[in-house]
Coordinates of C-alpha atoms in Angstrom, one line a residue:
X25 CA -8.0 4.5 -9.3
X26 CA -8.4 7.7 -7.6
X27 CA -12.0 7.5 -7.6
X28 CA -11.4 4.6 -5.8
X29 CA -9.5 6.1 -3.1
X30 CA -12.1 8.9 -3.0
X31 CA -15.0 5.8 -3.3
X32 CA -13.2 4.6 0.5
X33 CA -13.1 7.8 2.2
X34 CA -16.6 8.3 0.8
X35 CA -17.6 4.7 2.5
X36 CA -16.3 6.3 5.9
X37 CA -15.5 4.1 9.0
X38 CA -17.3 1.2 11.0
X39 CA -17.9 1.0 14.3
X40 CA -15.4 -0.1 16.6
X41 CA -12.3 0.7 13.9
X42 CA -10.2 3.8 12.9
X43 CA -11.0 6.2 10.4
X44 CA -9.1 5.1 6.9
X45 CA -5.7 7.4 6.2
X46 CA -4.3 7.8 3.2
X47 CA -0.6 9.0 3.2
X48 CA 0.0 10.8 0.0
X49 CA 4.0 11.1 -1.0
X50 CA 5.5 13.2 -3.0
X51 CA 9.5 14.8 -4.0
X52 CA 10.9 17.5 -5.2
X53 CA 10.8 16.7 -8.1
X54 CA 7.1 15.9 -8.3
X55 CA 6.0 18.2 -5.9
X56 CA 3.1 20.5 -7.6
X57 CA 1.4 17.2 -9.4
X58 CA 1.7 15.6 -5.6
X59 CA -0.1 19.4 -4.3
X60 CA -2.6 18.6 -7.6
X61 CA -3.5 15.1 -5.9
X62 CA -3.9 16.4 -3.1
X63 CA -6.8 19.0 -4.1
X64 CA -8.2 16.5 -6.4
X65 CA -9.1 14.3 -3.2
X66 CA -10.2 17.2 -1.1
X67 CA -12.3 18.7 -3.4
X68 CA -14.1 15.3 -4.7
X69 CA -14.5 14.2 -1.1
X70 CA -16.3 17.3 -0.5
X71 CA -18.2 17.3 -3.5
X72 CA -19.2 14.0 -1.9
X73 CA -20.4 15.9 1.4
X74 CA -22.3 18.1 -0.2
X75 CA -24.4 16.1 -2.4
X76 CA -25.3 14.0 1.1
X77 CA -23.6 10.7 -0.8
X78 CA -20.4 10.3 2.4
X79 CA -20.2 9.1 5.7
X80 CA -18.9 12.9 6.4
X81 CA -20.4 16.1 6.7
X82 CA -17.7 17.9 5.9
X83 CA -14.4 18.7 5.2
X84 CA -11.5 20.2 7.8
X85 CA -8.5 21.4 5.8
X86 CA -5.2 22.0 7.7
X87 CA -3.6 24.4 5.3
X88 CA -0.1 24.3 5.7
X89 CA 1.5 24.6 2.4
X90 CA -0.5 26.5 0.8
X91 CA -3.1 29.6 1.3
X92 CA -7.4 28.6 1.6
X93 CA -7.8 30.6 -0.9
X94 CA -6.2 27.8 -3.4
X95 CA -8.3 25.3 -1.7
X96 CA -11.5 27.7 -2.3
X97 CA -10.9 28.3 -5.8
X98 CA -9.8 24.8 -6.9
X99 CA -13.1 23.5 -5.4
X100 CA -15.2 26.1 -7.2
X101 CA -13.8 25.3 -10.7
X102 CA -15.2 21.7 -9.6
X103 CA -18.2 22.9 -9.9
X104 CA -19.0 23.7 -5.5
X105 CA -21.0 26.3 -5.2
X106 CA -20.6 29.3 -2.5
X107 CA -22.8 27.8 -0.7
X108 CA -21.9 24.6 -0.7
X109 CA -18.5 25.4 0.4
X110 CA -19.4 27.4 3.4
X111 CA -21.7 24.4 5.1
X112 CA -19.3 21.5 3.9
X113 CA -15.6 22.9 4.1
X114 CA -13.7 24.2 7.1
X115 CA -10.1 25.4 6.9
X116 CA -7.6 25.9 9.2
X117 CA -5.0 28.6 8.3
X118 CA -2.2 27.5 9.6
X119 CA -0.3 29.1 6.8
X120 CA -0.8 33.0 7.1
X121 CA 0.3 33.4 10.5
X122 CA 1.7 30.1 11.8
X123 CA 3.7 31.3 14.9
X124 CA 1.8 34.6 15.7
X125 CA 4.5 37.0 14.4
X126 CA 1.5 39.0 12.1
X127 CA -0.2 39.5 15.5
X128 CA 2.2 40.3 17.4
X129 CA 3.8 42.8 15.0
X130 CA 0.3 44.1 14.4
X131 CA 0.2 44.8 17.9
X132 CA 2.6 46.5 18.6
X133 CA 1.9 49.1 15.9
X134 CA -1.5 49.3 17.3
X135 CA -0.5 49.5 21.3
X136 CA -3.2 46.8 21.8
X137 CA -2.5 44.3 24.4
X138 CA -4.9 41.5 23.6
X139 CA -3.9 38.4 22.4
X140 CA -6.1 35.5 20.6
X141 CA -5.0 32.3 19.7
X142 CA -6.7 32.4 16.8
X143 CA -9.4 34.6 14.8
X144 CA -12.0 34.2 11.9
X145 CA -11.4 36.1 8.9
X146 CA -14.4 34.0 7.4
X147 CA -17.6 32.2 7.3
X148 CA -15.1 29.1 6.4
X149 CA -11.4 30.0 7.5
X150 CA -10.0 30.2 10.7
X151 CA -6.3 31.7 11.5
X152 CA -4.5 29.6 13.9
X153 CA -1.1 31.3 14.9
X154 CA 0.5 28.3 17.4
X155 CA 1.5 25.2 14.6
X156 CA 4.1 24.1 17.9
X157 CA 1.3 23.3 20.4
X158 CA 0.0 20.1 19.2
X159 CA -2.6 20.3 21.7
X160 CA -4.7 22.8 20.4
X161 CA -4.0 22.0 17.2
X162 CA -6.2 18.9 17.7
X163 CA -8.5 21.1 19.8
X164 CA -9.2 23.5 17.0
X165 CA -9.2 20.9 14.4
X166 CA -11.9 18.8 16.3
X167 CA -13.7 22.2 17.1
X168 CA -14.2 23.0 13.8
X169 CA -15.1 19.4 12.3
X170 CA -18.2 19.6 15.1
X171 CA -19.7 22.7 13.9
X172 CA -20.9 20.7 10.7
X173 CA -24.9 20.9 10.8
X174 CA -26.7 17.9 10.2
X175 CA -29.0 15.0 11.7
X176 CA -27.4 11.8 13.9
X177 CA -23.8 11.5 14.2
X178 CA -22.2 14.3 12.6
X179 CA -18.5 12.8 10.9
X180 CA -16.1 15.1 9.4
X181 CA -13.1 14.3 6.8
X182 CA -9.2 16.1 7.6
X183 CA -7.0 17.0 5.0
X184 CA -3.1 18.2 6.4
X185 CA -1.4 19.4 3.9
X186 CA 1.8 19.3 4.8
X187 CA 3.5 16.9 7.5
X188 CA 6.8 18.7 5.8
X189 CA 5.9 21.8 7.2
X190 CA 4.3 20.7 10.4
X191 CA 7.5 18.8 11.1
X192 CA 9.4 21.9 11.0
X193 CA 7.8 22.9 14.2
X194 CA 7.0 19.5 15.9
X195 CA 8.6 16.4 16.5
X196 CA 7.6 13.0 14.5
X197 CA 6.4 11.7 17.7
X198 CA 4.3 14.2 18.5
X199 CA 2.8 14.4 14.8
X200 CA 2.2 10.6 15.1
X201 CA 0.3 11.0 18.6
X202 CA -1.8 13.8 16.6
X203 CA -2.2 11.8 13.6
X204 CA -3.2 8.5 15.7
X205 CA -5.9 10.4 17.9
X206 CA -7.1 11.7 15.1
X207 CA -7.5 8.6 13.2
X208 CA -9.0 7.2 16.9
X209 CA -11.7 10.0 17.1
X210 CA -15.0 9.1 17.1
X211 CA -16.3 12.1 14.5
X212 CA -13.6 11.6 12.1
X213 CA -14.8 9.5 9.0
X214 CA -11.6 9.5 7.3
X215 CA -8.1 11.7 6.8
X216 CA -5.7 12.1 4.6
X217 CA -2.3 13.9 4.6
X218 CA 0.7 15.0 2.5
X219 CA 4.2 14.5 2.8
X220 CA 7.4 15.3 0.6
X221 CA 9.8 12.2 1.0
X222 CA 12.8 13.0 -0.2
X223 CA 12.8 16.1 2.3
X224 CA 13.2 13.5 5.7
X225 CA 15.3 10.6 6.6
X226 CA 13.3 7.5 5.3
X227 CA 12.3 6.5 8.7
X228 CA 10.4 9.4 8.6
X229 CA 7.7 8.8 6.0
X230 CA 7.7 5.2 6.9
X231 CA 7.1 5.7 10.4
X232 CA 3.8 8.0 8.9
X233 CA 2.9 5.1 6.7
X234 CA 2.3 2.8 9.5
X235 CA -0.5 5.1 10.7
X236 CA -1.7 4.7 7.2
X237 CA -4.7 2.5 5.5
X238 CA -3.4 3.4 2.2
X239 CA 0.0 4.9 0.7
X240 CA 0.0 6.8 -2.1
X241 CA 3.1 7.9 -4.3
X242 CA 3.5 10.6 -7.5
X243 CA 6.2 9.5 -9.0
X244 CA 8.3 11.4 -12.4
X245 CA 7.5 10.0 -15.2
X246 CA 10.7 10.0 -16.4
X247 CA 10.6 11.1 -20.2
X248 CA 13.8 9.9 -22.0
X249 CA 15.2 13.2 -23.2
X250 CA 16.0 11.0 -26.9
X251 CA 12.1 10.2 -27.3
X252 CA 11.3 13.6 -27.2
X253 CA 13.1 15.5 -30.2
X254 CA 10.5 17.1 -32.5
X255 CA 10.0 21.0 -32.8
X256 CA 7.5 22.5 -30.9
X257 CA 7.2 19.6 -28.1
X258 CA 7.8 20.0 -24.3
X259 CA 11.4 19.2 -23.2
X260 CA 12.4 16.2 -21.0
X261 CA 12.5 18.3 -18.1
X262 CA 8.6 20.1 -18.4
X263 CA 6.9 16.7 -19.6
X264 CA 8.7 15.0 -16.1
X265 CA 7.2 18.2 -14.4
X266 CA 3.8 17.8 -16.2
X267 CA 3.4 14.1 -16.0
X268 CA 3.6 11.4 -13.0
X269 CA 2.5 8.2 -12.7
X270 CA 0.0 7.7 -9.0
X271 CA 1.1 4.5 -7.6
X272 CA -2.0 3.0 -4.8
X273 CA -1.2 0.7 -2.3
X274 CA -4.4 0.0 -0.4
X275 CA -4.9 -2.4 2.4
X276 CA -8.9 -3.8 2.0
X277 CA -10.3 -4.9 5.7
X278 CA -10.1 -8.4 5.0
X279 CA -6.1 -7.8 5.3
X280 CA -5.3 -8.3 1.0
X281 CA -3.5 -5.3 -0.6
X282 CA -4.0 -4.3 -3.8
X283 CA -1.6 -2.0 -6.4
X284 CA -3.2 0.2 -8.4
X285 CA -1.4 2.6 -11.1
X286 CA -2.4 5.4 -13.2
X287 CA -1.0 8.7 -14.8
X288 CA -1.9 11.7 -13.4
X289 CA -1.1 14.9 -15.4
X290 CA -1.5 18.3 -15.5
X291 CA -4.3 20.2 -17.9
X292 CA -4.3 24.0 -17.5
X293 CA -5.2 24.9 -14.2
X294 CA -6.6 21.0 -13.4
X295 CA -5.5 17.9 -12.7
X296 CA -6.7 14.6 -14.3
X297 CA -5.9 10.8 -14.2
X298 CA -5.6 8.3 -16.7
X299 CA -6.0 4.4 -16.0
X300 CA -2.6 3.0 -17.5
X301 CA -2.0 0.7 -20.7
X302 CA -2.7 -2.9 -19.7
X303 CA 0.9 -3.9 -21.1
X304 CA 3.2 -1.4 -19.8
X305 CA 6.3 -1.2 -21.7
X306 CA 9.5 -1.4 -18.8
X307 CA 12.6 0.7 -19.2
X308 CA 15.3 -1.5 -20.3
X309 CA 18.0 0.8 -18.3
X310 CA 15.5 -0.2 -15.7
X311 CA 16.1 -3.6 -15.4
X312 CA 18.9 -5.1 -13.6
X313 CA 21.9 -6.4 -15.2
X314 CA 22.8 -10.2 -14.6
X315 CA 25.4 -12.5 -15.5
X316 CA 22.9 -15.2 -17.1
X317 CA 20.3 -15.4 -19.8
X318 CA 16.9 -15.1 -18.3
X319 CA 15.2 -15.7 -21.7
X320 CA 14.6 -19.0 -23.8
X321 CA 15.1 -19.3 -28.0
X322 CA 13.1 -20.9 -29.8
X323 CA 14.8 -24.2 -30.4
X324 CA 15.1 -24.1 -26.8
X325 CA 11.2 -23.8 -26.2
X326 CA 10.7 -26.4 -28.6
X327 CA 13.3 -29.2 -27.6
X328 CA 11.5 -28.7 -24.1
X329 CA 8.0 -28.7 -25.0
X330 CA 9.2 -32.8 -26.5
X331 CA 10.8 -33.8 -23.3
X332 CA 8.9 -36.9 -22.3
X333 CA 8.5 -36.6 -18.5
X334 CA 8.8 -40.1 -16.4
X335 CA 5.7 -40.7 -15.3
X336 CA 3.9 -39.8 -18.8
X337 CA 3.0 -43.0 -20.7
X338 CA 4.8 -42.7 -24.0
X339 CA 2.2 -44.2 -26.2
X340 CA 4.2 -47.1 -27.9
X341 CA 1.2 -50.0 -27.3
X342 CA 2.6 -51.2 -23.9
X343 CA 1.0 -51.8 -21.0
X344 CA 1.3 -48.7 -18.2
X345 CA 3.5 -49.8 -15.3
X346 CA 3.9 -47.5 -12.3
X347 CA 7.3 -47.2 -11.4
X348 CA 7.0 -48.8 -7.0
X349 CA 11.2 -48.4 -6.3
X350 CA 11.9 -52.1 -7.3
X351 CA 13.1 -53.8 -10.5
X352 CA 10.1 -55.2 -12.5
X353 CA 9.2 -58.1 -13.8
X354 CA 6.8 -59.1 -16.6
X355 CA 4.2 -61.5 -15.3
X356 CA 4.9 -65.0 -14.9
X357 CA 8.9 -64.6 -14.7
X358 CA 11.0 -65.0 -11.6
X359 CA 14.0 -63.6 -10.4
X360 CA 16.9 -65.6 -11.9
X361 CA 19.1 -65.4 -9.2
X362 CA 17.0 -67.0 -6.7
X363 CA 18.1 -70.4 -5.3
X364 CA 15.8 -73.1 -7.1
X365 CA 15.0 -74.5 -3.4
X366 CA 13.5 -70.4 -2.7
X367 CA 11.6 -70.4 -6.0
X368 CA 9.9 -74.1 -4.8
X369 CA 8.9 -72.6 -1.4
X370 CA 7.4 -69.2 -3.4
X371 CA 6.0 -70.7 -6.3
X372 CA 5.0 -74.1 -5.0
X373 CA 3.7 -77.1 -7.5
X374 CA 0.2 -76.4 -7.0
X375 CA 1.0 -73.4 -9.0
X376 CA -0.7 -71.1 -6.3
X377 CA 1.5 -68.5 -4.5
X378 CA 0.9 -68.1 -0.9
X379 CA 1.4 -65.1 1.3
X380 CA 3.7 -66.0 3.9
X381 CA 7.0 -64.6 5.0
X382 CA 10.1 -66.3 5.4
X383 CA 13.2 -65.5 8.0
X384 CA 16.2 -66.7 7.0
X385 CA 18.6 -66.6 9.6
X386 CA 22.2 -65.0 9.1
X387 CA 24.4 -67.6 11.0
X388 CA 24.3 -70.2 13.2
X389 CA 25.9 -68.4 16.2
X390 CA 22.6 -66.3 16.5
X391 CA 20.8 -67.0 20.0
X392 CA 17.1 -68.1 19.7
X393 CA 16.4 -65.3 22.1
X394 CA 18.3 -63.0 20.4
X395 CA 15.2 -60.9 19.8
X396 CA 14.7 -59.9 23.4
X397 CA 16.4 -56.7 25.2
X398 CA 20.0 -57.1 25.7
X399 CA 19.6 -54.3 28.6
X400 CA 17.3 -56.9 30.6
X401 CA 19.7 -57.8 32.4
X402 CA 21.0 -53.7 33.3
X403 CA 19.9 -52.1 36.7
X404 CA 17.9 -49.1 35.4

């Protein structure tokens, strides 16, 4: 199920729409195996990239959260080489010197007074030391998803990890308007960010999941601490750090959503997915508590599996009748309580029924022209 969210950033975008998002959420509590999904992405989509199979170029990575050197090694334990990763991955270092206080302390030890907004330590990483001006941000981002080489239309893939730490230095507004030109640039294939959840109000992820294609969630597993008492296993508390289950919600362009689910775990220093059992056992403690008996016995299944419904014909050698709303007769017998002078005029001698319809007045007093209007005669 990841490779199938990695299989529609691959795909890219069409003409005339936005670029796919995927907004990946994560918690406290789940917060490394939510940083492992987010590397496993990034570095399949630009595996992708480099072996010429996406839409993209390349990759942009707004680093955040963590250091490009993470990013860098994670991707070369996929199996990227050097080389690979200097034409198809770009990152943006927003995380060694976010607000220019390295500089500007470097500075001043040094006399110097220049200033740059931002500086290349590498072939493949860029310091940027403003994470408040939005602006360039998107500048810088854009700037470095066009230096990908390549024939045509060059597109580039962004990864932001984190919208938790950008928001500490930007509004949600402002993040959205980034996240929505983004999303609205013509380069950009596709992009993808983090978020921690439980960290905001829960406006806030929800207003970043309306910019979204696809929503993501790492969830604890939640290990009973009673189902995990033999010597030498992991506790409760390590296996809910170790294990989560990835929860999909993808929106296809023909408007149907689909839920996908699968466990994602860590293995040493990786991260890897399993699909999930087909029958899924649920948590009883899970389940809501009600004041009735959802569930049927046996007897009970039984004694309505022989309920003869109305409309079935019960098989006793009669003849089918369709119930019509009116008492039935069998053929050839008349209503009993009809006056014998009624049953002449239905049934004459002849013995041949005729289909006419007879008025039987209520009362003398009736007029003959009692059918007409009675408001004729009204000024209207």
């Amino acid at each position: 199920m990841a490779e199938a969210v990695v299989r529609y950033f691959r795909d890219g975008r069409l003409d005339g729409e936005h670029a796919p998002a995927l907004a990946l959420e994560g918690s406290l509590q789940s917060c490394s195996l939510a940083a492992g999904a987010m590397l496993h992405v990034a570095a399949a989509l630009a595996s992708q990239a480099a072996a010429g199979k996406a839409q993209a170029r390349g990759l942009v990575v707004v680093a955040l959260d963590r250091s490009p050197e993470v990013y860098l090694e994670f991707m070369r334990r996929r199996g990227l080489e050097a080389n690979a990763l200097n034409r198809c991955v770009r990152i943006l270092d927003c995380y060694s010197d976010p607000l220019g206080w390295k500089q500007k302390f470097q500075n001043q030890q040094n006399q110097e007074n220049r200033t740059k907004q931002f500086s290349t330590n590498k072939e493949n990483i860029t310091v940027f030391r403003d994470v408040k001006d939005i602006k360039k941000l998107m500048y810088s981002i854009t700037e470095l998803g066009g230096g990908f080489q390549g024939e045509g239309k060059r597109y580039f893939s962004i990864a932001v990890d984190s919208i938790s730490s950008l928001l500490r230095h930007a509004s949600v507004p402002s993040i959205s308007v980034l996240l929505s030109n983004l999303r609205s640039h013509e380069q950009v294939s596709s992009i993808f960010w983090l978020i921690q959840s439980d960290l905001h109000e829960p406006k806030v992820p929800r207003a970043f999941e309306c910019l979204s294609t696809m929503v993501a969630c790492v969830e604890p597993a939640l290990v009973d601490p009673l189902c995990v008492e033999s010597p030498g296993s992991l506790s409760a508390l390590e296996q809910n750090y170790s294990k989560a289950k990835f929860i999909v919600r993808l929106k296809r362009r023909n408007g149907r959503v689909k839920h996908f689910y699968e466990d994602l775990y860590v293995e040493g220093n990786d991260v890897k997915f399993d699909s999930a059992p087909a029958s899924a056992e649920v948590n009883q403690s899970l389940v809501p508590k009600v004041q009735f008996n959802l569930e049927l016995s046996e007897k009970e299944r039984t004694d309505r599996a022989n309920v003869v419904l109305p409309f079935e014909h019960q098989g006793k050698g009669e003849p089918i009748r369709i119930y019509d709303g009116r008492r039935s007769l069998p053929e050839g017998q008349l209503d009993p309580n009809l006056a014998p002078a009624l049953v002449d005029e239905i049934v004459p001698k002849s013995g041949t029924a005729k289909g006419e319809i007879h008025y039987v007045r209520d009362s003398d007093d009736e007029q003959p022209d009692s059918d007409e209007d009675p408001d004729d005669d009204l000024d209207i």
